[in-house]
Coordinates of C-alpha atoms in Angstrom, one line a residue:
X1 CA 37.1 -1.6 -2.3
X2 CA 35.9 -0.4 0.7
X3 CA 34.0 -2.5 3.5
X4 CA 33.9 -5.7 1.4
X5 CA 32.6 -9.0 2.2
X6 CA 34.4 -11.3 3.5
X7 CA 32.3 -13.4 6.2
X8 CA 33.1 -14.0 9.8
X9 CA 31.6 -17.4 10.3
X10 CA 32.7 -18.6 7.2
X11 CA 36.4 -18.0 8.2
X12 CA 35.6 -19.2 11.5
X13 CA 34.2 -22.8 9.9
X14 CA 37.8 -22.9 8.0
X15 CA 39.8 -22.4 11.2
X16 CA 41.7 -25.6 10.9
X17 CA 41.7 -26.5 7.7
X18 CA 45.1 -26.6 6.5
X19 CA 45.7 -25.2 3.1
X20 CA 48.9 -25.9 0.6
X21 CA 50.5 -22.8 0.0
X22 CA 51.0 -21.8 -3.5
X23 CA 53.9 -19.7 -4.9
X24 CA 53.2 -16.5 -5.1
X25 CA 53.4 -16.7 -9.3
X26 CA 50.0 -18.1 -9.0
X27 CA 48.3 -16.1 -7.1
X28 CA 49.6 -12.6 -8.0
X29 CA 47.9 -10.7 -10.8
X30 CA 44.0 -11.4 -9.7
X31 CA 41.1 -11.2 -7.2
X32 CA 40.6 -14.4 -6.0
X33 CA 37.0 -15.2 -5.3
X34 CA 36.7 -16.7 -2.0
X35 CA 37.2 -16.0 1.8
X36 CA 40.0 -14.0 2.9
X37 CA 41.2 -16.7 5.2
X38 CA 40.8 -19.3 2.5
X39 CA 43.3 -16.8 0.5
X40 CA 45.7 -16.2 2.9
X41 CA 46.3 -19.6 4.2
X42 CA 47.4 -20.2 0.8
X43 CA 50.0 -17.8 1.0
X44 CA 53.6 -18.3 2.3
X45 CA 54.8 -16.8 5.3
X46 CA 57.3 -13.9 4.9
X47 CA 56.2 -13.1 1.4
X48 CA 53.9 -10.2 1.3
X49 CA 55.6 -6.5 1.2
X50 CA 52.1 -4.7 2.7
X51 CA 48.1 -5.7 3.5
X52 CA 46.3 -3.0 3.2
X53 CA 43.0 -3.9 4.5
X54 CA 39.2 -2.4 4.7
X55 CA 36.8 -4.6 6.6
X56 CA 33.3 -4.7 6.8
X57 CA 32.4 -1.8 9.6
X58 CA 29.8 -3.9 11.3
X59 CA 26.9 -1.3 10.6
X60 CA 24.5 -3.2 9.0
X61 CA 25.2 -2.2 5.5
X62 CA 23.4 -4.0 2.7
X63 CA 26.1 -6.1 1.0
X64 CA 24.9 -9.3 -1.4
X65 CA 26.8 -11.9 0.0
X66 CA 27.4 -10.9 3.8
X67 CA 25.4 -9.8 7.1
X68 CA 26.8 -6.7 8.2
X69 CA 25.7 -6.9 11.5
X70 CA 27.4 -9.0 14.3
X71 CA 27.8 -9.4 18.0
X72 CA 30.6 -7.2 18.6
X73 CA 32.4 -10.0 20.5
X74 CA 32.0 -12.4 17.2
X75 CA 33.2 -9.6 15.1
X76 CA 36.4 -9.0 17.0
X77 CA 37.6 -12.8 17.0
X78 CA 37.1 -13.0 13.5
X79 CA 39.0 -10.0 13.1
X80 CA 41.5 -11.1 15.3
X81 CA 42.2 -14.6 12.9
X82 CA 43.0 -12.2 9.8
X83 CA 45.1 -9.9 11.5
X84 CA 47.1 -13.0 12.2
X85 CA 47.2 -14.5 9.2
X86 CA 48.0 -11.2 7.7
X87 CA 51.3 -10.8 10.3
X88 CA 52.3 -14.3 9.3
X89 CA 52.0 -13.3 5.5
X90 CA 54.4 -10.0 5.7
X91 CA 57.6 -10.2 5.1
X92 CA 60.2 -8.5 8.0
X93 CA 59.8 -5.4 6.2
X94 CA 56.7 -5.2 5.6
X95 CA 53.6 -2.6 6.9
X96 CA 50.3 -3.5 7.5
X97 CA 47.0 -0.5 7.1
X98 CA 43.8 -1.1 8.3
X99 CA 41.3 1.2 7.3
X100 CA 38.0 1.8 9.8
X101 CA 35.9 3.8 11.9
X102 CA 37.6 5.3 15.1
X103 CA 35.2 2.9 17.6
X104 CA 36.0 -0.3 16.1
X105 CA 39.8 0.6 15.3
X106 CA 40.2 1.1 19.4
X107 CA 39.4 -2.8 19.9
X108 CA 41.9 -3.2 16.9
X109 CA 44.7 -1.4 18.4
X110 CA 44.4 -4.2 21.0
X111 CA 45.0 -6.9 19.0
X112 CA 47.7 -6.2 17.2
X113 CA 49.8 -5.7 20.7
X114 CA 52.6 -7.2 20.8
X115 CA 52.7 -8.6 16.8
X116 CA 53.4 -5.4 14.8
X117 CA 55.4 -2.0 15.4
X118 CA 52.9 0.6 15.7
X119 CA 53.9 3.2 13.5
X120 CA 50.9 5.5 12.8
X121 CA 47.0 6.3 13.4
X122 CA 46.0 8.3 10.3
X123 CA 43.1 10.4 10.3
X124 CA 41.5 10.4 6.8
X125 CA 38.9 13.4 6.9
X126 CA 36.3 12.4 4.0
X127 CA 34.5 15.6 4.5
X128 CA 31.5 14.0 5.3
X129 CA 28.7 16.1 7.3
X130 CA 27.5 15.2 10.9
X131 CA 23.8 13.9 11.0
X132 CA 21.4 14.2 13.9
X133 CA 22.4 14.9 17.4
X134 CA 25.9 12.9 16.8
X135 CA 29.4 13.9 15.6
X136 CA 29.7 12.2 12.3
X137 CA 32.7 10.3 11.9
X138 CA 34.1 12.7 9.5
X139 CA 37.4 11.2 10.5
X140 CA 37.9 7.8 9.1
X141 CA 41.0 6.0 10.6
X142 CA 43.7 4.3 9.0
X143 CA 46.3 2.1 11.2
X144 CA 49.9 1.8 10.1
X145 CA 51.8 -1.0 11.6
X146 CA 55.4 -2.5 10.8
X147 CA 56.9 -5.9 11.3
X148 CA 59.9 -4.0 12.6
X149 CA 61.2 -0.5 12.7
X150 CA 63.5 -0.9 10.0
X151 CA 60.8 -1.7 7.7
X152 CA 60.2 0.2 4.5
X153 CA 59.5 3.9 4.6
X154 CA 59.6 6.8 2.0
X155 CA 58.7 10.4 2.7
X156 CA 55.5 11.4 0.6
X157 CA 55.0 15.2 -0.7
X158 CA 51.2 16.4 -1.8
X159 CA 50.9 19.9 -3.3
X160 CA 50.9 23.2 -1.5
X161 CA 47.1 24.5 -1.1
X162 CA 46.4 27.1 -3.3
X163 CA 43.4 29.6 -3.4
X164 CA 41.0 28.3 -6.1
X165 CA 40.0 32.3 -7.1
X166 CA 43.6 33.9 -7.5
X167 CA 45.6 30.7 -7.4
X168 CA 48.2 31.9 -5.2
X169 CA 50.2 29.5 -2.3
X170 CA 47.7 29.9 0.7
X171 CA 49.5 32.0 3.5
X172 CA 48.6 29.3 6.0
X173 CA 51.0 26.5 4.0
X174 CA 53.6 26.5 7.4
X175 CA 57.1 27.2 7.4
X176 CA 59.2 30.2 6.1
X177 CA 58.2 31.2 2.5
X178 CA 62.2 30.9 1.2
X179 CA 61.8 27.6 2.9
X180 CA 59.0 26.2 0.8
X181 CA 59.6 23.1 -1.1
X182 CA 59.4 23.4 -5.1
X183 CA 56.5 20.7 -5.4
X184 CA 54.6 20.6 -1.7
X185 CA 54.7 19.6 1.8
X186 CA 55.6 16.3 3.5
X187 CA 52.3 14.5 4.5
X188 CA 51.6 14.0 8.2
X189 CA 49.0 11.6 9.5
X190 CA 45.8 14.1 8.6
X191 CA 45.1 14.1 5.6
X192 CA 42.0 16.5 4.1
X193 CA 43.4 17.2 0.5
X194 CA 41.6 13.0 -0.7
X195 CA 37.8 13.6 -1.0
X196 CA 35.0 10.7 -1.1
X197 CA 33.7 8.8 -4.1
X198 CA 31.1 11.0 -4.8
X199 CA 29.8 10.6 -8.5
X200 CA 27.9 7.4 -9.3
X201 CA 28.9 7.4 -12.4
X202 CA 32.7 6.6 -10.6
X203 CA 30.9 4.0 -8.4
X204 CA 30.3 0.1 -9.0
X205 CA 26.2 -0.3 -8.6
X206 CA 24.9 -1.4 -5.5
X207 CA 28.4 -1.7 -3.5
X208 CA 27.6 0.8 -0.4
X209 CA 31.1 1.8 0.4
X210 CA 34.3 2.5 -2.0
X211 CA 37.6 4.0 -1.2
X212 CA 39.5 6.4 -3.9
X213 CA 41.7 5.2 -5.1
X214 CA 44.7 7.8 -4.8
X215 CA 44.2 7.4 -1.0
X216 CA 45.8 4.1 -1.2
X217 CA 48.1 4.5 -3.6
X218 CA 49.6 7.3 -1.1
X219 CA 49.6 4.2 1.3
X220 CA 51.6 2.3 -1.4
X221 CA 54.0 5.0 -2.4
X222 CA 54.9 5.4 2.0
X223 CA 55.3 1.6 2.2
X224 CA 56.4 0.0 -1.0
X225 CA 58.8 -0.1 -3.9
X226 CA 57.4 -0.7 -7.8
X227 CA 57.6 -4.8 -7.7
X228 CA 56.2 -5.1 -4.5
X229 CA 53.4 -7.6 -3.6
X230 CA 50.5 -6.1 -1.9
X231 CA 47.8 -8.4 -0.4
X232 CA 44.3 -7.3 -0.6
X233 CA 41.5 -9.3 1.7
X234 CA 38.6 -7.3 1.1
X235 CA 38.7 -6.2 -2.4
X236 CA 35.4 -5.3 -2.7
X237 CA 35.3 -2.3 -5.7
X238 CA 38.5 -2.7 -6.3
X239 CA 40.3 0.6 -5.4
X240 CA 43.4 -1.6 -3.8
X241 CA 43.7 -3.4 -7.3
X242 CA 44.0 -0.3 -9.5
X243 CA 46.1 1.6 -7.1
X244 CA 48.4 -1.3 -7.2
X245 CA 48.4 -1.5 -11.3
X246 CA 48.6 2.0 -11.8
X247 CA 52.0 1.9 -9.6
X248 CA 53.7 -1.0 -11.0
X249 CA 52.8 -3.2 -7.8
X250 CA 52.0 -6.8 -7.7
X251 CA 48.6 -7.1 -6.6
X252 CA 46.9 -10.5 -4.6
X253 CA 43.2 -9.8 -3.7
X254 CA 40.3 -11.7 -1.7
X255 CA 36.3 -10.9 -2.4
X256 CA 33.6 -13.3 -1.6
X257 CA 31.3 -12.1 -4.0
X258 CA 31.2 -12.9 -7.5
X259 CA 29.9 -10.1 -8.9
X260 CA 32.2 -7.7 -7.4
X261 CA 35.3 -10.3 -7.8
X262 CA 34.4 -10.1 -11.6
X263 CA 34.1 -6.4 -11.7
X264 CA 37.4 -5.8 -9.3
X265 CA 39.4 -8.0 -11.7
X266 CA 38.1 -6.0 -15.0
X267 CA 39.0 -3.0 -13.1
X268 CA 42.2 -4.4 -12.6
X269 CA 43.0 -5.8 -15.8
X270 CA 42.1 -2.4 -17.7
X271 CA 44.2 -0.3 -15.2
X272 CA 47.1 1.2 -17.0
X273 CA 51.0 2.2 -15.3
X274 CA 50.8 6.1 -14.3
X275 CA 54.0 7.8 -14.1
X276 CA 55.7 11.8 -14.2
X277 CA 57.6 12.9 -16.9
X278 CA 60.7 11.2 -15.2
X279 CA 59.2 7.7 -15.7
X280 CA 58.4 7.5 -11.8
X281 CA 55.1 5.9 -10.4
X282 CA 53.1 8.7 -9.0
X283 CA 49.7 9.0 -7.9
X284 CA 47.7 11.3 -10.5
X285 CA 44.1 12.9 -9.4
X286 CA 42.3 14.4 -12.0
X287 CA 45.6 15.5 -14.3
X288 CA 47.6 16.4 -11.4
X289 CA 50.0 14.6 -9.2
X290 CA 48.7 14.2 -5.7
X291 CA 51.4 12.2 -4.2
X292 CA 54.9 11.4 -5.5
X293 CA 57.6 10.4 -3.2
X294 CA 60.3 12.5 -2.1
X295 CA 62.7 10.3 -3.1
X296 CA 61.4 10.2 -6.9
X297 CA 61.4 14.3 -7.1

C-alpha cells in the first residue's frame, strides 16, 4: 500500500477535465488502474464512508511508474487537489486518514483548514532505528479528520501487554488492577503494539514501502461500520484492499501502475472475511485479535 504512485503532473494535466460519475456499483469491489484524480472525479459527491490515504513521501524512492522527487511547492498543490476531491467524495459522516512523515504532514494540516473537523494526529511508532547524526522518524503520522463532529466513531480495545518470559499483565498497563478491562485497553493516538512489514517473503517485490495491514484495519474498525465504502487513492501493495475484505468493507482503490494494480487486486480478491467467535469483524495478527471494537465485545 504504502507510498504508492500516483503522479502529480499527471493529475495536474487532468485538472479540468470533467469526468461522468459512475454509481458506486461499478466501481466498488476493484483497484482501478489509473490516476487517483482520474478515480475520484468519477466518484459522486457524498458517497464515500472514509479515504484512508498514503502518498508518496517525496523522498526520492524508486517507484516504476512515478519520480519521487518534487519541488516541495509542486508537491503540495498536487496534494492539495486530492484532498479536495477526497472532502467532496465523503459523505457528512465520514473520516478522512492520511498517513505520512511528521514534516510533510505539517504543510498538510494547513490544507485541510477549514474543510474537515480535525479529530486526531496519531503517532504510529514503526520501531524503526535512528541513522546517522539525525532522529529517525520512528514516529510515522497518521491524520484523522471528520466532515463533522457527529461523524462516525467506535471506541477500539488492543490487548493488555504481557511479559513474553512469565506471561503475566505488565504492572505498567495503567489504571487500578480491579479496574482492568477483561480483553485490553482503549487505544489512544500512540500506538507501538503494530510493527513494520519486515519479512520479504510478506512483501510484494520491488515496492519500497508497504503498510500492515492490521494498522488500517484498526483505522476501519474506529471509523466505519461492515458495508461501508472505503476509498483507496494510492493502493500501491494493497494493505487498504485486504483490510477492507477481511472486515466486510466495500473497497474503491486507485494505483497507477500496472503491476502493482494487478497484484493489489489478486490480493484483494483472495482476501477472506475474519471474524471472533461471535461473528464480529475483528482485526486478527498472527492468531490473535489485535483490535476489536468495544462495541462488538
Amino acid at each position: 500500500m504504502s507510498e504508492s504512485l500516483s503522479n502529480p503532473s499527471h493529475g495536474e494535466a487532468n485538472g479540468s477535465v470533467d469526468i461522468p460519475k459512475s454509481p458506486l456499483v461499478e466501481l466498488v469491489g476493484q483497484v482501478h488502474q489509473d490516476d487517483c484524480m482520474n478515480v475520484l472525479r468519477r466518484i459522486e459527491s457524498n458517497s464515500v464512508n472514509v479515504v484512508f490515504a498514503d502518498p508518496p513521501f517525496n523522498l526520492g524512492k524508486k517507484y516504476k511508474s512515478y519520480n519521487d522527487n518534487k519541488p516541495l511547492e509542486d508537491y503540495l498543490d498536487w496534494t492539495s487537489e486530492w484532498i479536495a476531491e477526497s472532502c467532496r467524495v465523503l459523505r457528512d459522516d465520514g473520516s478522512l486518514f492520511i498517513y505520512n512523515i511528521p514534516r510533510l504532514l505539517i504543510h498538510t494540516v494547513s490544507l485541510l483548514a477549514g474543510k474537515l473537523e480535525f479529530r486526531h494526529w496519531i503517532a504510529w511508532n514503526s520501531n524503526a532505528r535512528p541513522l546517522g547524526k539525525t532522529l529517525q522518524p520512528a514516529h510515522y503520522g497518521i491524520l484523522f479528520y471528520t466532515k463533522s463532529r457527529d461523524s462516525k466513531f467506535d471506541n477500539v480495545r488492543a490487548p493488555h501487554q504481557k511479559c513474553r518470559k512469565c506471561d503475566e499483565f505488565l504492572k505498567d498497563y495503567g489504571g487500578k488492577k480491579h479496574r482492568r478491562h477483561y480483553f485490553g485497553y482503549q487505544v489512544s493516538d500512540v500506538w507501538s503494539d503494530i510493527h513494520r512489514v519486515r519479512h520479504r517473503r510478506k512483501r510484494i517485490a520491488d515496492h519500497p514501502c508497504q503498510l500492515p495491514v492490521h494498522l488500517i484495519e484498526r483505522l476501519l474498525l474506529l471509523s466505519t461500520d461492515p458495508g461501508d465504502v472505503l476509498f483507496d487513492p494510492f493502493c500501491g501493495g494493497g494493505s487498504a484492499a485486504v483490510a477492507a475484505k477481511q472486515l466486510n468493507r466495500r473497497y474503491i482503490g486507485a494505483e497507477i501502475d500496472a503491476s502493482y494494480a494487478e497484484i493489489s487486486n489478486q490480493k484483494y480478491q483472495e482476501a477472506k472475511h475474519v471474524t471472533d467467535e461471535t461473528g464480529a469483524f475483528v482485526s486478527v495478527h498472527l492468531g490473535k485479535v489485535v483490535s476489536i471494537r468495544d462495541i462488538d465485545l
